[in-house]
mmCIF file of C-alpha atoms in Angstrom:
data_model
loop_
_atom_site.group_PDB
_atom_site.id
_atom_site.type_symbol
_atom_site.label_atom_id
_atom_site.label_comp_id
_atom_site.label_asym_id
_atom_site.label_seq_id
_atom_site.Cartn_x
_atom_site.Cartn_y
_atom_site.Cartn_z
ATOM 1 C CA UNK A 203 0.000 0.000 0.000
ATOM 2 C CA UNK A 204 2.000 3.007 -1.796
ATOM 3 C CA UNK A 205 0.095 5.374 1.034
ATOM 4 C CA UNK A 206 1.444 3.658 4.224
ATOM 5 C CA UNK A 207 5.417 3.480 2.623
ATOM 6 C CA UNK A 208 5.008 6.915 1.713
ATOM 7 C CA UNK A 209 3.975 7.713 5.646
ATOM 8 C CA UNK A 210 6.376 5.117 7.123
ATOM 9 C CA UNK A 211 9.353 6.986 4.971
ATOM 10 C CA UNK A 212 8.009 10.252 5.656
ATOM 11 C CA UNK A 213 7.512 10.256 9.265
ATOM 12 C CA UNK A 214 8.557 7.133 10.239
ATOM 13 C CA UNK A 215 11.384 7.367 13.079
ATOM 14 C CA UNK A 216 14.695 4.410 13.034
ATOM 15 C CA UNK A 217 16.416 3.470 16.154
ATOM 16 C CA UNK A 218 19.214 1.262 17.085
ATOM 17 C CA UNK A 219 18.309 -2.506 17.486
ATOM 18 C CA UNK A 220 15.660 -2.806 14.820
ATOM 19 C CA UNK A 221 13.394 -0.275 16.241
ATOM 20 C CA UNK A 222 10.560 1.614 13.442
ATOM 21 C CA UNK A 223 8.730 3.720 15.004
ATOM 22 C CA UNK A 224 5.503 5.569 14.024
ATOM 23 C CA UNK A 225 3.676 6.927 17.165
ATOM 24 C CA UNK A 226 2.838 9.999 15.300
ATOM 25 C CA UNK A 227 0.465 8.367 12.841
ATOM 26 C CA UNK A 228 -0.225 4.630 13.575
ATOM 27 C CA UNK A 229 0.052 3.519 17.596
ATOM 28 C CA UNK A 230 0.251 6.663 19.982
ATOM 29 C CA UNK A 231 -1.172 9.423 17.613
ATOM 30 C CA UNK A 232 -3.509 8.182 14.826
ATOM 31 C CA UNK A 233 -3.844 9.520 11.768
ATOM 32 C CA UNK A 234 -7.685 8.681 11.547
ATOM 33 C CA UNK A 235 -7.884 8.889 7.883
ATOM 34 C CA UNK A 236 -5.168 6.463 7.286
ATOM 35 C CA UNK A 237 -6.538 4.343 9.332
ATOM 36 C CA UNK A 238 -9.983 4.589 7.109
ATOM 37 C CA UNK A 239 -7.277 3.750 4.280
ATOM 38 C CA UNK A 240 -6.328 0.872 5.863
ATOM 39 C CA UNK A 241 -9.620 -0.353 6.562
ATOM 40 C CA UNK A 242 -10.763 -0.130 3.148
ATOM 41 C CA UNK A 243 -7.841 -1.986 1.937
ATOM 42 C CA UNK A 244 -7.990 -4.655 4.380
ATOM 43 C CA UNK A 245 -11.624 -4.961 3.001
ATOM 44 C CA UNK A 246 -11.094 -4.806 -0.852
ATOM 45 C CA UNK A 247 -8.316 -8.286 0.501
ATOM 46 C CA UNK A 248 -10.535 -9.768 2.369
ATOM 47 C CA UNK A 249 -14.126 -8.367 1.575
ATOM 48 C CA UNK A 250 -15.018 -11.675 -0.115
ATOM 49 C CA UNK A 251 -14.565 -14.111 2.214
ATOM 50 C CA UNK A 252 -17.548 -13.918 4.543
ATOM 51 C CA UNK A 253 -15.361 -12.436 7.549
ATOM 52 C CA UNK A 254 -17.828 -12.453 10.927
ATOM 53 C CA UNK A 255 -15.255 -11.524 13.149
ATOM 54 C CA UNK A 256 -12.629 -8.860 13.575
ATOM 55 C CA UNK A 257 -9.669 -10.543 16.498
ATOM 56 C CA UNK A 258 -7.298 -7.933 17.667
ATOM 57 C CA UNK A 259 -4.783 -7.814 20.686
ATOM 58 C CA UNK A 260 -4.857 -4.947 23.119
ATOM 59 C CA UNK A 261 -3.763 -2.023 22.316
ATOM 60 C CA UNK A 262 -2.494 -0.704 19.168
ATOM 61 C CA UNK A 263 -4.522 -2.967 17.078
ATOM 62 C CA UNK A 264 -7.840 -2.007 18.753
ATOM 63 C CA UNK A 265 -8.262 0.869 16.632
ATOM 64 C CA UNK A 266 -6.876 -0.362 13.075
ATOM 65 C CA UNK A 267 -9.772 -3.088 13.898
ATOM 66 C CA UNK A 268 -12.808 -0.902 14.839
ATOM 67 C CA UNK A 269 -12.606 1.213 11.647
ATOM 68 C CA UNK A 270 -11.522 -1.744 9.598
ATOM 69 C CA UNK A 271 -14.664 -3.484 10.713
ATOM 70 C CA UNK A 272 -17.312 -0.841 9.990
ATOM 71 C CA UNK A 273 -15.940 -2.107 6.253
ATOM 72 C CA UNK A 274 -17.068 -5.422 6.923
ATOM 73 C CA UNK A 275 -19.884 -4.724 9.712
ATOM 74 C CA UNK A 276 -18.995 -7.201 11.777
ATOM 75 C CA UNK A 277 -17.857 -6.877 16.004
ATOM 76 C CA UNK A 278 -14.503 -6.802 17.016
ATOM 77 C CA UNK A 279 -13.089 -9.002 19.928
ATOM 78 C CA UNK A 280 -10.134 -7.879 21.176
ATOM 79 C CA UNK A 281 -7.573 -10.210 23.453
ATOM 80 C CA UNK A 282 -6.722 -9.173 26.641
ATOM 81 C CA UNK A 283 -3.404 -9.360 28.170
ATOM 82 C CA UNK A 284 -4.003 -10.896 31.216
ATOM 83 C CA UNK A 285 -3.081 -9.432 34.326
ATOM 84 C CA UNK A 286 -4.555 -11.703 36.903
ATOM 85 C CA UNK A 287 -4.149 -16.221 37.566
ATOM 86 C CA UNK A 288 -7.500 -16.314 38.171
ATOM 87 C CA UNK A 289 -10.104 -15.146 35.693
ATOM 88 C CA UNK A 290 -13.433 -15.237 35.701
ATOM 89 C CA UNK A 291 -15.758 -17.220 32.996
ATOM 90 C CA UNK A 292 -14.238 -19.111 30.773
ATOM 91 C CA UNK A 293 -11.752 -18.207 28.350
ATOM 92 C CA UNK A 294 -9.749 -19.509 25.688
ATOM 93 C CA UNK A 295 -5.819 -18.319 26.321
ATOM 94 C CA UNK A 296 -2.651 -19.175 24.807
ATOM 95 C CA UNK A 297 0.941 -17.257 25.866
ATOM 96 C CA UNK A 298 3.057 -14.354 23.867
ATOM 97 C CA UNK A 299 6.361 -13.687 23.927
ATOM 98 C CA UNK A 300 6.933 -10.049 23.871
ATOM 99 C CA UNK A 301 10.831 -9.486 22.708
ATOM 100 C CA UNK A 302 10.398 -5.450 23.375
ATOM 101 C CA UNK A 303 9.725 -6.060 26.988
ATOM 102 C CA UNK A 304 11.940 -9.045 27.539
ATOM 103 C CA UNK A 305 8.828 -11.387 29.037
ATOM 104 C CA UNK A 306 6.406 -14.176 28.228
ATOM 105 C CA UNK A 307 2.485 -13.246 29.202
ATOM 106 C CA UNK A 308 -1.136 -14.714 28.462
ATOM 107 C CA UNK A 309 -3.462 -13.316 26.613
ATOM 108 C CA UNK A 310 -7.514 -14.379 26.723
ATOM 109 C CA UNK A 311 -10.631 -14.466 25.081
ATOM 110 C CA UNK A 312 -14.185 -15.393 26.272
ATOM 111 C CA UNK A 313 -15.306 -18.387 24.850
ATOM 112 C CA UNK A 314 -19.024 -16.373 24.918
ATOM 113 C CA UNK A 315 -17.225 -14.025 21.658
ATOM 114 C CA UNK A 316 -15.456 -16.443 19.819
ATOM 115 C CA UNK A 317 -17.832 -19.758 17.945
ATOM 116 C CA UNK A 318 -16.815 -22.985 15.834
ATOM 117 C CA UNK A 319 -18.831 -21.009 13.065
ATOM 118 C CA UNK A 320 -17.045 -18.073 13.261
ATOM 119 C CA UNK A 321 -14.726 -16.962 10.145
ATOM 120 C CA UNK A 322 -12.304 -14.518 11.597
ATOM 121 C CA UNK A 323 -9.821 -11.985 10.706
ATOM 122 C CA UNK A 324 -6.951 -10.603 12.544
ATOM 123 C CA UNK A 325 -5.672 -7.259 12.558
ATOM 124 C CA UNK A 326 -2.542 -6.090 13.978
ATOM 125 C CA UNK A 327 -0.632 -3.109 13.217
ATOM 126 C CA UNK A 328 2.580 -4.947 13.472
ATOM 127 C CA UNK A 329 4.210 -8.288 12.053
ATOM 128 C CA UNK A 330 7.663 -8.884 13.220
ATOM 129 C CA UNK A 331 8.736 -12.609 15.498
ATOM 130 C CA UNK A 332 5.009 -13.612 14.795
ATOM 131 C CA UNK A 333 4.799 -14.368 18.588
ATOM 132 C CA UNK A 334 1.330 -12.724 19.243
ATOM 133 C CA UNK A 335 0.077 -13.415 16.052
ATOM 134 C CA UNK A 336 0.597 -17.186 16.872
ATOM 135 C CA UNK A 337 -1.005 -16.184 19.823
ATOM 136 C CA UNK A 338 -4.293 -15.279 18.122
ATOM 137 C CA UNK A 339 -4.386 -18.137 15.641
ATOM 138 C CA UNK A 340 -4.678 -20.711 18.438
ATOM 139 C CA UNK A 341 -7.506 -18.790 20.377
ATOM 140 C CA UNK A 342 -9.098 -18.959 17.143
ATOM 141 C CA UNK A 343 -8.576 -22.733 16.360
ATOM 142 C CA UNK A 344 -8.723 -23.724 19.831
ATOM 143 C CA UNK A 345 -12.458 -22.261 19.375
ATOM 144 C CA UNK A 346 -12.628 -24.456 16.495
ATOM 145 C CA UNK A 347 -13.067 -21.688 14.411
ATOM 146 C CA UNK A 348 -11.389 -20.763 10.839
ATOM 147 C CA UNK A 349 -8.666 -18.138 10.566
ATOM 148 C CA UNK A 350 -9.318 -16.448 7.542
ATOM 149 C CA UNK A 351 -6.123 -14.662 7.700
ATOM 150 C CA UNK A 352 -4.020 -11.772 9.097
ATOM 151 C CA UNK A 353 -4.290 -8.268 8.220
ATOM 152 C CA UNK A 354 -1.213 -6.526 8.892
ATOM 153 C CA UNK A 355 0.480 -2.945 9.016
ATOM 154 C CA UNK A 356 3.576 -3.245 8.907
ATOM 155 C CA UNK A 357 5.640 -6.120 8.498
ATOM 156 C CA UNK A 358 9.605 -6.419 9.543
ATOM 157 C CA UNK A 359 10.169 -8.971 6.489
ATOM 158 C CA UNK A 360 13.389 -9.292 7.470
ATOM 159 C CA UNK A 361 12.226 -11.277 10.687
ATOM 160 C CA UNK A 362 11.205 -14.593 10.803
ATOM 161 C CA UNK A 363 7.095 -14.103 12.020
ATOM 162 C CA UNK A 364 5.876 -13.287 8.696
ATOM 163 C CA UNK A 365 7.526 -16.537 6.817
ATOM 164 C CA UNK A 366 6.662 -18.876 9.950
ATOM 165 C CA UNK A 367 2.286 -18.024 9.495
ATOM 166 C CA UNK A 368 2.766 -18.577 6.199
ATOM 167 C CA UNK A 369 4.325 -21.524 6.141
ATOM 168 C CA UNK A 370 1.311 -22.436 8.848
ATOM 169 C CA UNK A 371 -0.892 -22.078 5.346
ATOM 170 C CA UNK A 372 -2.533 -18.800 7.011
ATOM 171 C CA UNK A 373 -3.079 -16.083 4.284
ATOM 172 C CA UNK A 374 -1.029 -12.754 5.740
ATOM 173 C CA UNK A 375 -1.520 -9.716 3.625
ATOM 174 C CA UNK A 376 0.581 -6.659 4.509
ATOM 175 C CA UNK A 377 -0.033 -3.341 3.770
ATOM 176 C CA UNK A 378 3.833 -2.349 4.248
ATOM 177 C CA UNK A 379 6.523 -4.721 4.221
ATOM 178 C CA UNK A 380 10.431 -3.659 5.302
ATOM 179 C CA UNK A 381 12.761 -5.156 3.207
ATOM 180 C CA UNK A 382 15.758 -3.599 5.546
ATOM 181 C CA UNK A 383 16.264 -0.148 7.896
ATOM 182 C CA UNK A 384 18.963 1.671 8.903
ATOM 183 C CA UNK A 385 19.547 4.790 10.482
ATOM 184 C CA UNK A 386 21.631 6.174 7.378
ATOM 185 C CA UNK A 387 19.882 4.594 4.574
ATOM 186 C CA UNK A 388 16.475 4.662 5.984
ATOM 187 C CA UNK A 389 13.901 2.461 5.038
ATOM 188 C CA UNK A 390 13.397 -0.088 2.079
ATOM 189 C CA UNK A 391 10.345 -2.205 0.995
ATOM 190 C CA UNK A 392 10.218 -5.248 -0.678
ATOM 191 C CA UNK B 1146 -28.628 8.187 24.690
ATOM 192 C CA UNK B 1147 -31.278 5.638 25.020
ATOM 193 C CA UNK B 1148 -29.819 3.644 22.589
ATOM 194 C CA UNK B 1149 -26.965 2.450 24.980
ATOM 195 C CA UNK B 1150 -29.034 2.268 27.948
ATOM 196 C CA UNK B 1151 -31.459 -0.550 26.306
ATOM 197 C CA UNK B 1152 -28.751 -2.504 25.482
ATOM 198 C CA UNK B 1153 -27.156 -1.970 28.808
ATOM 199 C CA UNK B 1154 -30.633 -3.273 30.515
ATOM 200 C CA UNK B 1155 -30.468 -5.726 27.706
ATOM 201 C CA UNK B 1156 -26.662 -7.575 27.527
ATOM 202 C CA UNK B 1157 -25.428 -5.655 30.608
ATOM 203 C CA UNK B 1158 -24.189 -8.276 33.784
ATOM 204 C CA UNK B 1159 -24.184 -6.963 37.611
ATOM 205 C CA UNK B 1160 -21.778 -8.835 39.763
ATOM 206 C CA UNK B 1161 -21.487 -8.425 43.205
ATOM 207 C CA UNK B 1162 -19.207 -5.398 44.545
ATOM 208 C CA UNK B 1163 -20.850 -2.898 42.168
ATOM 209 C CA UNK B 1164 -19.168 -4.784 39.124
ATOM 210 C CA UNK B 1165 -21.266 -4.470 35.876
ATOM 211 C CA UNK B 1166 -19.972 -5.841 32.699
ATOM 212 C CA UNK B 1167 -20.958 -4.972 29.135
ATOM 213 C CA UNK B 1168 -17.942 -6.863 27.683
ATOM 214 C CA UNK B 1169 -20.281 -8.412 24.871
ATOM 215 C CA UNK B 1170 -20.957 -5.157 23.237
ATOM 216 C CA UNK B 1171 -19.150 -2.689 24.777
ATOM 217 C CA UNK B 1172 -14.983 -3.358 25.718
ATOM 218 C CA UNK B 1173 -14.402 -7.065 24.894
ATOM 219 C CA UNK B 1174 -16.700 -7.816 21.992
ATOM 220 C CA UNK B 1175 -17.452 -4.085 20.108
ATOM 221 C CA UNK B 1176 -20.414 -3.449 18.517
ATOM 222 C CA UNK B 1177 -19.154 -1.606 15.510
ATOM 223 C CA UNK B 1178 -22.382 -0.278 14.803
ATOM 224 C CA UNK B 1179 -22.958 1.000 18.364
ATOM 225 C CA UNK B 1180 -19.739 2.423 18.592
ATOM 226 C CA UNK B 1181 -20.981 4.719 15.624
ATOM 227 C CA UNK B 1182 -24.034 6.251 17.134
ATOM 228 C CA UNK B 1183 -21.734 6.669 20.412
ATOM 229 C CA UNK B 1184 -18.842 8.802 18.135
ATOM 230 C CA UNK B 1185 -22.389 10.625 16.892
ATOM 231 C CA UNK B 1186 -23.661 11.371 19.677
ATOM 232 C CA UNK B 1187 -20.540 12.706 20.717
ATOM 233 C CA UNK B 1188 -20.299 14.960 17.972
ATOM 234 C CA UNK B 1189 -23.677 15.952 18.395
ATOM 235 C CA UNK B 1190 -22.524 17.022 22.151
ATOM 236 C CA UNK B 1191 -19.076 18.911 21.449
ATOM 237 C CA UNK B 1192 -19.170 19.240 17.208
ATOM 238 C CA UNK B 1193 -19.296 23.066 17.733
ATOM 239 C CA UNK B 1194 -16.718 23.149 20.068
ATOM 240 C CA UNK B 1195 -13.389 23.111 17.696
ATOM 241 C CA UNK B 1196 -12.076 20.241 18.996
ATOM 242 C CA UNK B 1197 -8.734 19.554 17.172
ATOM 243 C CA UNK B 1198 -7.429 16.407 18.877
ATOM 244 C CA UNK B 1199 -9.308 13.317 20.651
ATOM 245 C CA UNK B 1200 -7.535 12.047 23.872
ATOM 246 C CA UNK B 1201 -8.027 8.542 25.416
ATOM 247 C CA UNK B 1202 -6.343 5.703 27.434
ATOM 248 C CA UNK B 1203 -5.532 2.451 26.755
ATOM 249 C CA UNK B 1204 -6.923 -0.203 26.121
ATOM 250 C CA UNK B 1205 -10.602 0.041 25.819
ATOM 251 C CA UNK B 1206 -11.177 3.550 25.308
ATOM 252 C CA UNK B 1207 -9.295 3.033 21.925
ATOM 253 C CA UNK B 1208 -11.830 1.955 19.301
ATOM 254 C CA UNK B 1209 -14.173 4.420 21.007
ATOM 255 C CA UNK B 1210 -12.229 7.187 20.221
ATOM 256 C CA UNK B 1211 -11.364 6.274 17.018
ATOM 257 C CA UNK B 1212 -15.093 6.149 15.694
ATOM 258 C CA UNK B 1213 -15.603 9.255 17.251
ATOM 259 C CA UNK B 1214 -12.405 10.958 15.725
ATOM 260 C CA UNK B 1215 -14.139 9.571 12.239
ATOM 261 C CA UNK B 1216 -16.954 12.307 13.051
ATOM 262 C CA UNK B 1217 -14.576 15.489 13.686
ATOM 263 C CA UNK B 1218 -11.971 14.506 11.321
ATOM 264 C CA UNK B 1219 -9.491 15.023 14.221
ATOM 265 C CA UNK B 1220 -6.285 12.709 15.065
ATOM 266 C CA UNK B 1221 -6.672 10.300 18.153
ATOM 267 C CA UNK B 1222 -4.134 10.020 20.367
ATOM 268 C CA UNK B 1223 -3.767 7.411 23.285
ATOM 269 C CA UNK B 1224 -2.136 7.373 26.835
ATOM 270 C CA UNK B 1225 0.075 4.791 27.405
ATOM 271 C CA UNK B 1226 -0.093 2.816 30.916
ATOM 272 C CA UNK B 1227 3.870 3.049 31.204
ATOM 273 C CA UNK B 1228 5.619 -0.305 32.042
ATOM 274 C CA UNK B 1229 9.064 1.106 32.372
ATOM 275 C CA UNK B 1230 10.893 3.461 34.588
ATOM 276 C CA UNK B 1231 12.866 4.905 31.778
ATOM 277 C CA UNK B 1232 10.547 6.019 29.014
ATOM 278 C CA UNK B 1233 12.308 7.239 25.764
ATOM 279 C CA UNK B 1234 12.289 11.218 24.988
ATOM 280 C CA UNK B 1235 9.772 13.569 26.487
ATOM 281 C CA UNK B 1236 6.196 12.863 27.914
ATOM 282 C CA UNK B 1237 3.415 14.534 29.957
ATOM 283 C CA UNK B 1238 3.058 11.833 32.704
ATOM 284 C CA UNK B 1239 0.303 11.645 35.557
ATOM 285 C CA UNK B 1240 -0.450 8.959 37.799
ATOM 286 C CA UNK B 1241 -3.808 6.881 38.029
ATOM 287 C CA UNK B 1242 -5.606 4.668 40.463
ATOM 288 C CA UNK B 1243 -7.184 1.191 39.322
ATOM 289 C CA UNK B 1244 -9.472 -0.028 41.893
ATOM 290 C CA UNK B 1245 -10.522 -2.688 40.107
ATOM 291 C CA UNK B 1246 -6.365 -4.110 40.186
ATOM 292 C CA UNK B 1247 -5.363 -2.189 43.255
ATOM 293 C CA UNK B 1248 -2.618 -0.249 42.259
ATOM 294 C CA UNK B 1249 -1.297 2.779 40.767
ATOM 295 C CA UNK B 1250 0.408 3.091 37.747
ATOM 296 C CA UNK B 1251 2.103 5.762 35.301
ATOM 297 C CA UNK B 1252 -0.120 7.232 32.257
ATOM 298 C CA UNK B 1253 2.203 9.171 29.696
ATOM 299 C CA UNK B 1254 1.740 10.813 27.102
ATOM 300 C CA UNK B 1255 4.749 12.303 24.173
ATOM 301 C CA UNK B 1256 5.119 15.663 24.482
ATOM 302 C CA UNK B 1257 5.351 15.590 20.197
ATOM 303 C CA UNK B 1258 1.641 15.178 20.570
ATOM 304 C CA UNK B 1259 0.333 17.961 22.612
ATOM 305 C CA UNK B 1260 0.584 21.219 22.270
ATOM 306 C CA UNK B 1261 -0.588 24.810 23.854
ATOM 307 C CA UNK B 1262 -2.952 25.690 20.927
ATOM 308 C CA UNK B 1263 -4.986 22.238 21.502
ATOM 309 C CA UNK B 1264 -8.437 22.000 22.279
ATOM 310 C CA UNK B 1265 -8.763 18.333 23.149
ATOM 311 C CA UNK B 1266 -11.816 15.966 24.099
ATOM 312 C CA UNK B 1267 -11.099 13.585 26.320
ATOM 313 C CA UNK B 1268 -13.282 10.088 25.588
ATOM 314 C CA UNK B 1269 -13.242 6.974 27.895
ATOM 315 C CA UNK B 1270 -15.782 3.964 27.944
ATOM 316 C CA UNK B 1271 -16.288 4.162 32.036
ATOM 317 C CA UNK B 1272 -16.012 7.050 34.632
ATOM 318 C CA UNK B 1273 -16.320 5.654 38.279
ATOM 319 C CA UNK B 1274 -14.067 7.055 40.932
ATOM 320 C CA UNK B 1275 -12.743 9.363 38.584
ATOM 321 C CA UNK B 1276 -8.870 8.791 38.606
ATOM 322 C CA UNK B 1277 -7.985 7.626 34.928
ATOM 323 C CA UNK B 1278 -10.365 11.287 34.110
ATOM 324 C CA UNK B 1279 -8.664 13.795 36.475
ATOM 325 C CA UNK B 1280 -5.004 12.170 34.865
ATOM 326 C CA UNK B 1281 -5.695 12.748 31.312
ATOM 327 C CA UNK B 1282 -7.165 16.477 32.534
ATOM 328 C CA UNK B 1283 -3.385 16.769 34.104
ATOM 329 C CA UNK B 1284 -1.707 15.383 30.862
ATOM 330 C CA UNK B 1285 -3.920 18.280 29.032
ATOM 331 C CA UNK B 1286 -3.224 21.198 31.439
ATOM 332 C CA UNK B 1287 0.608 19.960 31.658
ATOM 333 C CA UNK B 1288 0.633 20.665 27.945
ATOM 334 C CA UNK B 1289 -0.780 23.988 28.453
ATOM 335 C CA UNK B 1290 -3.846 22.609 26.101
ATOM 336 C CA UNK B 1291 -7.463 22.918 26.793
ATOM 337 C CA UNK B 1292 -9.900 20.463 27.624
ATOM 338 C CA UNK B 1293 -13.205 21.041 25.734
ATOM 339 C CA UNK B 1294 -14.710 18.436 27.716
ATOM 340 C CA UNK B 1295 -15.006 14.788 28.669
ATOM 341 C CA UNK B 1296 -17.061 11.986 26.424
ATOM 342 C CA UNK B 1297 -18.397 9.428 28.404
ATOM 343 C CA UNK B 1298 -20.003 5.551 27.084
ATOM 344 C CA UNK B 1299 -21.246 4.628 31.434
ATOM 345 C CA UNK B 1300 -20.825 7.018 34.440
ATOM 346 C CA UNK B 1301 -21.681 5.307 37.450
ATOM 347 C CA UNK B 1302 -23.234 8.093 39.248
ATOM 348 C CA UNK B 1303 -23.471 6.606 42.564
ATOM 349 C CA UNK B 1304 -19.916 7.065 42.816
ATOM 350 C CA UNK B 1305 -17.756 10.127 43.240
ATOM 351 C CA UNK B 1306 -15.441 10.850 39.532
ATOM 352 C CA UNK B 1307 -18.534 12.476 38.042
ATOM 353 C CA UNK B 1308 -18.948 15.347 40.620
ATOM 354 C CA UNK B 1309 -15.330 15.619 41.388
ATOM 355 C CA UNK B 1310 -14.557 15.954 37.790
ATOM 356 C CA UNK B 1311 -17.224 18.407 36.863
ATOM 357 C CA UNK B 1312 -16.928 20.773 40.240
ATOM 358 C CA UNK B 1313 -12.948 21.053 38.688
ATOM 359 C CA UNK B 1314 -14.994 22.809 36.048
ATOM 360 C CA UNK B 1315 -15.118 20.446 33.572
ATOM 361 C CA UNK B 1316 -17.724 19.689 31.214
ATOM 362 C CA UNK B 1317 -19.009 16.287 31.466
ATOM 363 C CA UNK B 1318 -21.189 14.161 28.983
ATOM 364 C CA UNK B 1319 -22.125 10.875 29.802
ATOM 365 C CA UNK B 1320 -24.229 8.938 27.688
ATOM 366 C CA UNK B 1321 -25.390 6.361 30.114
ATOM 367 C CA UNK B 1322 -25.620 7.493 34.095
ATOM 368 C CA UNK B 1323 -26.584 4.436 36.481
ATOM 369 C CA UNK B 1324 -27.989 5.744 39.921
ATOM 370 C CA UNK B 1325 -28.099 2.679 40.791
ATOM 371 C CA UNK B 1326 -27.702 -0.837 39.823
ATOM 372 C CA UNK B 1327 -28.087 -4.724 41.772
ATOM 373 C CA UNK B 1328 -28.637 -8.459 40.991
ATOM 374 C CA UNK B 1329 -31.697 -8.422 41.842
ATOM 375 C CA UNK B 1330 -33.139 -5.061 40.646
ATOM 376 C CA UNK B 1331 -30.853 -4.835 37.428
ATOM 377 C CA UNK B 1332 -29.509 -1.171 36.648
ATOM 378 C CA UNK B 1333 -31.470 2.354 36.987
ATOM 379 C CA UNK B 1334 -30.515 5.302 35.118
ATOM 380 C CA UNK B 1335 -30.382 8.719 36.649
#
């Protein structure tokens, strides 16, 4: 999506260790018409395959999700990270490793939100070990329900999560996808 | 707004302590189409007020916010719950109370993002005791911005944030107001 690598090269910020940042338009400050951009092209992908769910993790996807789904008029569930052992009702919960803040944690859905007849799409606004994406997949199958792929922001192409889902047979589409970054030459798509 | 207190009386669950959950429509599971009569009825409320930026906390207050920020064509942006001492560059930072976890944590906010000339709304999906409310007031005034107002989805009036917040001054819109609410009598609106 030319209008996302335009914004990622335009405003997008590089830091040591692998780090893109872009707070000021996609995960701390929104840019509210991109993300109507992004919704619309996450719908003319997947428009056609009878989506009735929107899954999203907490927080930074929670957003990209709700305006993606008033494409597809469908609800959103989004997965909590859990903070507690003991939760109440029942919930379907599998773990993520997050490699920014060096720690493994669960994250849950209610089995009341997520059905065996239930075609759902993810949305996350960003693709890099493929940890939390995993994550979502096996709420969704452990609901016996069918993953009808992964909507994604940005992906980090040059690290492994993006090759590992697809070689699960899930269909991930990617609206941006870094080739390589560096704080001299910037940042290059594939 | 009616709207949301039918379906409140409809899906809403009261648990004991003064708990009441709308997680099927409201901040688990979203009802996109809900969500879009909220971020009207919001701009109904402040649409003549020149709001130029949308202000929220994670997680749930997200996809709120966003729909709303659809309405007055305004960028969202979202306080982070801060999980490190050391937070990279410059932020507004204020601290908030969860009773519901029992603890008090760091909200911040970059200081990129704010700025004197703002004239920001402020949009959660609960106001109870008030805390998360008066720190996103704090991140506002610390950027020498101006709060236009607050946009809340359920005020439980029969505790103290809604008073406290509006004898600070502040302008206060809450589209659902329970006076009262129990197992066995379900919820009453003020």
């Amino acid at each position: 999506m030319k209008l996302l690598e335009e914004r990622i090269r335009k405003n997008g910020k590089i830091f040591d260790g692998g780090v893109l940042k872009v707070d000021s338009f996609l995960n701390h400050q929104i840019d509210i018409k991109l993300y109507q951009e992004i919704g619309k092209e996450f719908f003319r992908l997947y428009g056609g395959e009878n989506v009735t769910k929107i899954l999203t993790i907490e927080a930074s996807g929670i957003g990209i999700a709700c305006v993606t789904a008033e494409f597809f008029e469908v609800p959103v569930i989004f997965a909590k990270k859990s903070k507690t052992k003991n939760i109440a009702g029942d919930v379907y919960t599998s773990k993520v490793e997050s490699f920014t803040h060096g720690k493994v944690y669960d994250i849950i859905v209610s089995k009341d939100f997520l059905n065996a007849g239930d075609r759902v799409l993810i949305i996350d606004d960003f693709l890099a070990n493929g940890s939390a994406l995993k994550g979502l997949i096996k709420l969704v199958e452990d609901a016996g329900a069918t993953v009808v792929g992964a909507g994604i922001c940005v992906e980090k192409a040059f690290q492994p999560g993006g090759d590992l889902i697809r070689d699960m047979g899930v269909r991930v589409e990617s609206l941006a996808r870094v080739k390589s970054m560096s704080m001299e030459g910037g940042v290059e798509f594939c």
